[in-house]
PDB file of C-alpha atoms in Angstrom:
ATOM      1  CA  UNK A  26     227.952  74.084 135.532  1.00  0.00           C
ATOM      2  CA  UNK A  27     225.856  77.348 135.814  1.00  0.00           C
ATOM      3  CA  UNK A  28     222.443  77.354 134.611  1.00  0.00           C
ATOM      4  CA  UNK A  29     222.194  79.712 131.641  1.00  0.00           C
ATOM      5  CA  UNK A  30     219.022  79.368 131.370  1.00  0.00           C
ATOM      6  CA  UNK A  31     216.683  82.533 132.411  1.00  0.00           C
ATOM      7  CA  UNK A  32     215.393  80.777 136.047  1.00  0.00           C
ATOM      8  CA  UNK A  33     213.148  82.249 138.253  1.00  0.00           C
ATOM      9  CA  UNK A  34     214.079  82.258 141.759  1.00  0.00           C
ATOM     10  CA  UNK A  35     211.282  80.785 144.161  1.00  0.00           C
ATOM     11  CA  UNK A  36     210.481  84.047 145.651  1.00  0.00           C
ATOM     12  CA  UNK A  37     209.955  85.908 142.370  1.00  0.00           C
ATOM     13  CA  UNK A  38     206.397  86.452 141.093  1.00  0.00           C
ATOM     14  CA  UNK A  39     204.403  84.649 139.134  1.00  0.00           C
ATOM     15  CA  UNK A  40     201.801  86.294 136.314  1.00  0.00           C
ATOM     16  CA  UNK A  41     198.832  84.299 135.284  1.00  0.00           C
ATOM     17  CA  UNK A  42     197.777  85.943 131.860  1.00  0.00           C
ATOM     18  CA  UNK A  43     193.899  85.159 131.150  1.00  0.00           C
ATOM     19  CA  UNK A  44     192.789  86.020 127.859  1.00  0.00           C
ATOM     20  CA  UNK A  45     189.329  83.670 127.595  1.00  0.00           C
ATOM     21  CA  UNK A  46     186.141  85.014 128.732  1.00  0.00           C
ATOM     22  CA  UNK A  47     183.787  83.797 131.267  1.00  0.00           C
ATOM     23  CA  UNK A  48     181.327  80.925 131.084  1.00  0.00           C
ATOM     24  CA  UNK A  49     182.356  80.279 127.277  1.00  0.00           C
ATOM     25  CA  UNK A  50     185.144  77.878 128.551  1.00  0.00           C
ATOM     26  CA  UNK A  51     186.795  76.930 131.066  1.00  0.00           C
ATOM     27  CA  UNK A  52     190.373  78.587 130.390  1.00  0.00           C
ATOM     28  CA  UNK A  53     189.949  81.095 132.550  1.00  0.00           C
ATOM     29  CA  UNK A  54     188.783  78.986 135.395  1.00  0.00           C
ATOM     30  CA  UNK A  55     191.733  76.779 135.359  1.00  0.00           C
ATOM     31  CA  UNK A  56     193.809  80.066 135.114  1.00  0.00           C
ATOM     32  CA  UNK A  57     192.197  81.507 138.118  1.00  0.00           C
ATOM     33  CA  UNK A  58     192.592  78.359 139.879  1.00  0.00           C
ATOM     34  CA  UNK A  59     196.262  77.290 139.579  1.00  0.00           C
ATOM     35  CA  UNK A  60     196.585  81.751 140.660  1.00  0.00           C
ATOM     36  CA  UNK A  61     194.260  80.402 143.737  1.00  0.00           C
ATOM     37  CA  UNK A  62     197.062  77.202 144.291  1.00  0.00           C
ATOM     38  CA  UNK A  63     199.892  79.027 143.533  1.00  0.00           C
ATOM     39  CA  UNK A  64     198.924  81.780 146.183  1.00  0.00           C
ATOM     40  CA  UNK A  65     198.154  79.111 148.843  1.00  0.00           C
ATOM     41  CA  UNK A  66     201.726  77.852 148.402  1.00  0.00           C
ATOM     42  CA  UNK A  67     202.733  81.030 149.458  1.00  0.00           C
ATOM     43  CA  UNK A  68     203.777  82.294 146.219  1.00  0.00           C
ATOM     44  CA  UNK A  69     203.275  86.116 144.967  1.00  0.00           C
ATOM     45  CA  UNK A  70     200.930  85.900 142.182  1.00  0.00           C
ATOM     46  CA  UNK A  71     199.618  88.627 139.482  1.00  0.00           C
ATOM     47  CA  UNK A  72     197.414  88.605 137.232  1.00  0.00           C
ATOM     48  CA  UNK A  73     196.808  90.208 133.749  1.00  0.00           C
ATOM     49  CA  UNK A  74     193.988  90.171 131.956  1.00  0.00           C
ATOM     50  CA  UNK A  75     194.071  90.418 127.895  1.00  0.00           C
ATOM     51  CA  UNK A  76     192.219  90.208 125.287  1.00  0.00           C
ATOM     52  CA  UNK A  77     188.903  88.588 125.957  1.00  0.00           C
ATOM     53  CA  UNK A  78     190.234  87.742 129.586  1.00  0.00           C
ATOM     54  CA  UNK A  79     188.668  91.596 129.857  1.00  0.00           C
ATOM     55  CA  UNK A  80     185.542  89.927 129.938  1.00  0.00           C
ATOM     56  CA  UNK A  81     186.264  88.131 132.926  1.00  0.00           C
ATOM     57  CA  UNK A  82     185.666  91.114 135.440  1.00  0.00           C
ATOM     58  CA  UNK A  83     182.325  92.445 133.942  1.00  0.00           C
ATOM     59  CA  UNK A  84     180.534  93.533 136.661  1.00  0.00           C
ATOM     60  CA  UNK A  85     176.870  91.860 137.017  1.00  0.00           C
ATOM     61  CA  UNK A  86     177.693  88.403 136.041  1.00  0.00           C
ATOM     62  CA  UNK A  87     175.147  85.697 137.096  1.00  0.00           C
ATOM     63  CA  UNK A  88     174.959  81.772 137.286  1.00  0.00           C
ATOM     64  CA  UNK A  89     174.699  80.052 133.712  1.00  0.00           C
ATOM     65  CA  UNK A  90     171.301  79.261 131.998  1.00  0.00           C
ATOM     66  CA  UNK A  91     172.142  75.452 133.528  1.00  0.00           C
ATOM     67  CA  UNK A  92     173.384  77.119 136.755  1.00  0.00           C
ATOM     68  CA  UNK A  93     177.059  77.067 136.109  1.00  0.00           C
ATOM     69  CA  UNK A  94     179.040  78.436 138.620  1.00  0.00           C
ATOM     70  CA  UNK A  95     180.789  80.965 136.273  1.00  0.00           C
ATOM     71  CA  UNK A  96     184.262  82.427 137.636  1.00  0.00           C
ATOM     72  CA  UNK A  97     182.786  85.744 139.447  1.00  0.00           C
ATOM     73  CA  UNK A  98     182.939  83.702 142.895  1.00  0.00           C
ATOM     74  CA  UNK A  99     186.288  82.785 142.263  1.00  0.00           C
ATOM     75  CA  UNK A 100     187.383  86.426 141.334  1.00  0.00           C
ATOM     76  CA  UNK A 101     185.844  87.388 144.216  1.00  0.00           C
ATOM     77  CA  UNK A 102     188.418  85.565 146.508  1.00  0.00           C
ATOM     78  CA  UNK A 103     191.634  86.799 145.307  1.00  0.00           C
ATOM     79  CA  UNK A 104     191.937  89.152 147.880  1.00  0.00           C
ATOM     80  CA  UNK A 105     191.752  86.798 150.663  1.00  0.00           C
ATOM     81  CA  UNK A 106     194.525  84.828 148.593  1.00  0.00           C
ATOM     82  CA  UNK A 107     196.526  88.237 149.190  1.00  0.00           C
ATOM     83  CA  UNK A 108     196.413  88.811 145.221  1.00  0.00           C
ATOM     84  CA  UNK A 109     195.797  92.374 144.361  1.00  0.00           C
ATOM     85  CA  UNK A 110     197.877  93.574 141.798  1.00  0.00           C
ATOM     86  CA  UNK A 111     195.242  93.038 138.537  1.00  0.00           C
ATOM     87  CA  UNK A 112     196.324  94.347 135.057  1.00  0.00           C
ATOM     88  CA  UNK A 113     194.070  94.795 132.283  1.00  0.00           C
ATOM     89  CA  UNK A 114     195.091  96.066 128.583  1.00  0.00           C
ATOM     90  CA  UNK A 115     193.527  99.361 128.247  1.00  0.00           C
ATOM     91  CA  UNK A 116     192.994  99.195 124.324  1.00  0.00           C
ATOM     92  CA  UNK A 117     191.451  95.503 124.701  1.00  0.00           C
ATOM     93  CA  UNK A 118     189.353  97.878 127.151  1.00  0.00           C
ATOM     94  CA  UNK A 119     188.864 100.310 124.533  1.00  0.00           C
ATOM     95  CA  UNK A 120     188.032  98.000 121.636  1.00  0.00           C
ATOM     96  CA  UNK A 121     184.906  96.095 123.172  1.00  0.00           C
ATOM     97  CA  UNK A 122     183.527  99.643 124.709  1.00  0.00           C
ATOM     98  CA  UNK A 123     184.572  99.158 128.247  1.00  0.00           C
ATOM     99  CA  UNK A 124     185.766 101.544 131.053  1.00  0.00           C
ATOM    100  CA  UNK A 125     187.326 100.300 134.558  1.00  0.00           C
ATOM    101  CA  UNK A 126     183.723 101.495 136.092  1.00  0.00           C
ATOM    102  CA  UNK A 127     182.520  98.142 134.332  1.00  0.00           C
ATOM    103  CA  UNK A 128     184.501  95.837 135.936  1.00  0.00           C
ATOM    104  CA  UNK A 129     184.049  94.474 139.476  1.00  0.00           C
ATOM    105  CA  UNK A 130     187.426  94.850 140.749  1.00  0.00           C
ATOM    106  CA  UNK A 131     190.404  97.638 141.437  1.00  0.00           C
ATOM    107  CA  UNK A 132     192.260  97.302 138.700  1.00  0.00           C
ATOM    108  CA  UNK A 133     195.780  98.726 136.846  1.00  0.00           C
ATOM    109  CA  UNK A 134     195.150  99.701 133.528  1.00  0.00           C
ATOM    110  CA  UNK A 135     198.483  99.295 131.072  1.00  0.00           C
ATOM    111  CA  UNK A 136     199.078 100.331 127.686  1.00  0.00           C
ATOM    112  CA  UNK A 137     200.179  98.047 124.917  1.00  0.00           C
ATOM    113  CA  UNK A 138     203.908  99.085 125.903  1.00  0.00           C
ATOM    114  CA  UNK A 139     203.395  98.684 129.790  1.00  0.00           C
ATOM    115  CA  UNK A 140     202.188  94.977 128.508  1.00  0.00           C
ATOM    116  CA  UNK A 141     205.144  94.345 126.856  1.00  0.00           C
ATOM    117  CA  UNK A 142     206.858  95.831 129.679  1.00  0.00           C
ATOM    118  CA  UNK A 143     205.201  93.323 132.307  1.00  0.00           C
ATOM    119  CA  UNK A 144     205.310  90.167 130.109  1.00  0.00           C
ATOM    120  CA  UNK A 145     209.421  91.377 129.687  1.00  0.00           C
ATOM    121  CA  UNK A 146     210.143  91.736 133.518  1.00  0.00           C
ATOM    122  CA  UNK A 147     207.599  88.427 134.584  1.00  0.00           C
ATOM    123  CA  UNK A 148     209.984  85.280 133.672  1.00  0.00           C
ATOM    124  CA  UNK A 149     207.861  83.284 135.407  1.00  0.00           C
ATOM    125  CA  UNK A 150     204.135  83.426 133.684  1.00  0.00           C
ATOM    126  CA  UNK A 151     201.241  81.005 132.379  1.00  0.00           C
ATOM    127  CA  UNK A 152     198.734  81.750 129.848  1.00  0.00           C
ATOM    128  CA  UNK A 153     195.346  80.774 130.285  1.00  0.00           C
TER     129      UNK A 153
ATOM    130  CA  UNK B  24     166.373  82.111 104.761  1.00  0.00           C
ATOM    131  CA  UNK B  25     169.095  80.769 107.456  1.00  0.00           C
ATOM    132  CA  UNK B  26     169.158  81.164 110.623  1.00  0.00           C
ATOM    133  CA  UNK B  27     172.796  82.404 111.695  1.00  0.00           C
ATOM    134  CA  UNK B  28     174.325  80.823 115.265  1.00  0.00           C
ATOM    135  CA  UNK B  29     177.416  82.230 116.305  1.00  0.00           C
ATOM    136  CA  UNK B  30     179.211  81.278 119.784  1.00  0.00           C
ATOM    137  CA  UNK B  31     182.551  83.351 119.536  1.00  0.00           C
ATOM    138  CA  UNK B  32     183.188  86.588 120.750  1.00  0.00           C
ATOM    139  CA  UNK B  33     183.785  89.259 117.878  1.00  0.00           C
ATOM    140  CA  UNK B  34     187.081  89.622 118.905  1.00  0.00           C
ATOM    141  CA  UNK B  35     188.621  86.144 118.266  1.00  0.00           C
ATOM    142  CA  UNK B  36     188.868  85.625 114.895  1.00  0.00           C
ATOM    143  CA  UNK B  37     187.873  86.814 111.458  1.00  0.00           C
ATOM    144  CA  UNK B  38     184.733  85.118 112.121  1.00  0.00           C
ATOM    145  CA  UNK B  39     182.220  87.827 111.923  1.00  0.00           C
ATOM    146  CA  UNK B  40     183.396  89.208 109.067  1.00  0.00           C
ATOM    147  CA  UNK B  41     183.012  85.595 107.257  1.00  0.00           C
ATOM    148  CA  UNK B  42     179.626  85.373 108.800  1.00  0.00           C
ATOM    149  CA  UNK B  43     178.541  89.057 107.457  1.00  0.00           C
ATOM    150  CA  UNK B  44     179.602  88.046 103.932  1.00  0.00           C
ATOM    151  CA  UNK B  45     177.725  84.599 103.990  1.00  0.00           C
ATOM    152  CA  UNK B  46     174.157  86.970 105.778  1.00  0.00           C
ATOM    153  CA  UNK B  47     171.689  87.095 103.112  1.00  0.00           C
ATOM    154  CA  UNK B  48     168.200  89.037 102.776  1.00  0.00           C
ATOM    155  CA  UNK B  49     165.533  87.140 104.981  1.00  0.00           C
ATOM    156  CA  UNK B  50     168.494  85.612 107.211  1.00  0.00           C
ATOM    157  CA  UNK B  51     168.560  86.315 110.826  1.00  0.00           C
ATOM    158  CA  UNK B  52     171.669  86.022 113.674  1.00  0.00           C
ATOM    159  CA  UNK B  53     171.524  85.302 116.829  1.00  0.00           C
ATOM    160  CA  UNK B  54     174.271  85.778 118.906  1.00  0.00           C
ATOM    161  CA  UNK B  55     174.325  82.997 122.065  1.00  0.00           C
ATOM    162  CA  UNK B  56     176.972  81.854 124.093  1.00  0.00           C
ATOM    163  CA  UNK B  57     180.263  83.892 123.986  1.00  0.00           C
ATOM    164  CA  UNK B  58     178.731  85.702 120.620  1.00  0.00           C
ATOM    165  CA  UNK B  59     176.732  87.682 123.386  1.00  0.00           C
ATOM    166  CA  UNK B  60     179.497  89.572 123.494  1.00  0.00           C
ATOM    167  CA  UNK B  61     179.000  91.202 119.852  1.00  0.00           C
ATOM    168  CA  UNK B  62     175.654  92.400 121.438  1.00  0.00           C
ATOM    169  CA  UNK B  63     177.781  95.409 123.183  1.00  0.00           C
ATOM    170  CA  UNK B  64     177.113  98.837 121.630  1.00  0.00           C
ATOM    171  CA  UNK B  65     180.145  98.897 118.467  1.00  0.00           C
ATOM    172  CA  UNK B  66     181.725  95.684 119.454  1.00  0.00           C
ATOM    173  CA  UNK B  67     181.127  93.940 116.630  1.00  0.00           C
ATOM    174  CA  UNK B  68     181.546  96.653 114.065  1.00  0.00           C
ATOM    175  CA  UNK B  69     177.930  94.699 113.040  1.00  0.00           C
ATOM    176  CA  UNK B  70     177.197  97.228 110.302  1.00  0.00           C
ATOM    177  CA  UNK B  71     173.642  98.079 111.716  1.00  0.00           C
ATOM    178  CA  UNK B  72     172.005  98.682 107.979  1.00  0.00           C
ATOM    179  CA  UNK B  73     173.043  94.847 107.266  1.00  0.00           C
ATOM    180  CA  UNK B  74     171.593  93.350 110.343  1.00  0.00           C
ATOM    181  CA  UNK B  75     168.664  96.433 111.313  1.00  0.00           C
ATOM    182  CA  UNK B  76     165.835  94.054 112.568  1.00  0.00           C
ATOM    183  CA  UNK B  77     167.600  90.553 111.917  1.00  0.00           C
ATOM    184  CA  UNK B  78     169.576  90.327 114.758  1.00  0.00           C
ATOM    185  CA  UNK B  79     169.159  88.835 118.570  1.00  0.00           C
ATOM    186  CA  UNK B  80     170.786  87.784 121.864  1.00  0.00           C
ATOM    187  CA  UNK B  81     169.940  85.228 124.097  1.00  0.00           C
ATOM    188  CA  UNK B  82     168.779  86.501 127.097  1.00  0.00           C
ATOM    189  CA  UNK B  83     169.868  83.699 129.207  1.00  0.00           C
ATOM    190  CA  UNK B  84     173.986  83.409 128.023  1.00  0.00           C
ATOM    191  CA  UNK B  85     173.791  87.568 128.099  1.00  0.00           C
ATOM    192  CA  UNK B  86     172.279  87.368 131.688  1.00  0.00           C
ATOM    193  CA  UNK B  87     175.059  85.013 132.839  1.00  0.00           C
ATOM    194  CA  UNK B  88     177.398  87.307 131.538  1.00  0.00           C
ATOM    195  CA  UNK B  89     176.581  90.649 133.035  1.00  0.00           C
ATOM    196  CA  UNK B  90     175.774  91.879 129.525  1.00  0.00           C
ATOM    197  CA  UNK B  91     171.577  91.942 129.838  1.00  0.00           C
ATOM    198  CA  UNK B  92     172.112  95.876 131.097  1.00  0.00           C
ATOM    199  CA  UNK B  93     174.669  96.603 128.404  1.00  0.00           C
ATOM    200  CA  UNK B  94     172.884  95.480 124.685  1.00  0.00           C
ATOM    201  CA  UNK B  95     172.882  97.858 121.874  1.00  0.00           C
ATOM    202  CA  UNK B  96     169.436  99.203 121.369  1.00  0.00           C
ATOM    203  CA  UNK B  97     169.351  97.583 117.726  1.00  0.00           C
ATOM    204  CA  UNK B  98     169.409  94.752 119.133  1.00  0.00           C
ATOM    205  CA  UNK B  99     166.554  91.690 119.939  1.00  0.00           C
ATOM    206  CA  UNK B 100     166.792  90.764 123.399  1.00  0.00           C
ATOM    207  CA  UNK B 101     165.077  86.621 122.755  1.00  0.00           C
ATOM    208  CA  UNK B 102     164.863  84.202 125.519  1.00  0.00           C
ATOM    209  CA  UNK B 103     165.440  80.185 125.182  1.00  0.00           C
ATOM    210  CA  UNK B 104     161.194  80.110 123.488  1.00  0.00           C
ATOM    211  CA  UNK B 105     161.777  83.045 121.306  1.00  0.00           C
ATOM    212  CA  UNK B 106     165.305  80.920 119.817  1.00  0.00           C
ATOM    213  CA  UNK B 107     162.753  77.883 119.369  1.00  0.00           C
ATOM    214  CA  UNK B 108     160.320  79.744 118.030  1.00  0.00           C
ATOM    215  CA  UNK B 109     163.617  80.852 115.615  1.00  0.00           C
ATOM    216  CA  UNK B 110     164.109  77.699 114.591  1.00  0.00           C
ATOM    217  CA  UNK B 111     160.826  76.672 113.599  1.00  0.00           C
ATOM    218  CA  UNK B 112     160.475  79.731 111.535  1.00  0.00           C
ATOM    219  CA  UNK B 113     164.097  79.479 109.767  1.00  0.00           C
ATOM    220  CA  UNK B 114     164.253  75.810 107.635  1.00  0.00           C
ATOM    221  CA  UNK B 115     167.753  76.216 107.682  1.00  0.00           C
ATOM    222  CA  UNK B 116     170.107  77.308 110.879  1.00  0.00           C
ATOM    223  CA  UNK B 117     174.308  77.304 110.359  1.00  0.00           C
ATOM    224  CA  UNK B 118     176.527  77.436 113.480  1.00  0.00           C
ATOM    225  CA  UNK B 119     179.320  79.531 113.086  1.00  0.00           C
ATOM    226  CA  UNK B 120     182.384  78.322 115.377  1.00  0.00           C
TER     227      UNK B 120
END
């Protein structure tokens, strides 16, 4: 019986979309975590960032008012988990006044096409 | 006289413009937690003749989020006793979710 259904093979990559902000909630953290995890088991791991997810690499974030962690530290690992390739919706960019020279990390700018184009050629992708 | 809490980002829902249509004269808003977000110069589309004056952020949730730098001149920067201070002045406060 062959599997119809659209599987991704084990060495394909997988794209983490994070669309929550920081310190608001803790989507994002559990997004960037299971990216973390999914890295350490060796899988290639991207990540896009829509939406409020924008938010997420403000540069200048601090601890909370209660000293919560906050997900900068996290962010700040990725590259030792090998995972480089960040994404971020240029019009979400665009609609809360932000430029790339905000944000704390390289990043690949896409238009609302390229997005569609990523999400279309990622089979294997979480939303956080 | 309310005092106006909101803790969503602008961007999330239709919930700013409900909250501009229920902001009266005397009312103030005070944007903590994720709100701090509308504090960014023309995020919020916060029409600045409706709010001029009678609007703040919380220092601490904008500090947290790398936004202390980045407020729109029209707006209050308040810190945890300036919000109490809020909410002994305001009788009534509504939290906007």
């Amino acid at each position: 019986m062959t599997d119809t259904t659209q599987s991704a093979s084990s060495s394909e990559a997988l794209l983490i979309v994070l669309r929550h902000p920081p310190h608001g909630s803790s989507w994002l953290r559990e997004g960037i975590d299971v990216a973390l995890v999914a890295a350490a088991f060796g899988r290639e791991v991207e990540l896009l960032f829509q939406g409020d997810g924008v938010f997420a690499l403000l540069e200048g974030q601090a601890a909370g008012a209660l000293d919560q962690k906050g997900t900068h530290p996290q962010l700040k690992m990725l590259e030792m988990y090998d995972i480089e390739r960040l994404w971020v919706s240029q019009r979400d960019l665009d609609r809360r006044g932000l430029t790339v020279d905000d944000l704390m990390l390289p990043v690949t700018t896409l238009d609302p096409d390229g997005v569609a184009a990523l999400h279309a050629a990622r089979p294997l992708s979480l939303i956080f | 006289m309310t005092l106006h809490l909101i803790i969503r980002t602008p961007h999330s829902s239709g919930i700013f413009a409900d909250l501009l249509d229920a902001f009266a004269d005397g009312d103030y808003l005070l944007l903590i937690e994720d709100g701090c977000y509308a504090a960014l110069p023309g995020a919020a589309g916060l029409d600045d003749a409706v709010v001029a004056g009678r609007i703040g952020v919380l220092r601490e949730d904008a500090e947290s989020r790398g936004l202390l730098a980045r407020v729109a001149p029209s707006i209050e920067i308040v810190d945890m006793d300036g919000f109490v201070a809020l909410t002994e002045r305001f009788p009534k406060s509504l939290s906007w979710f």
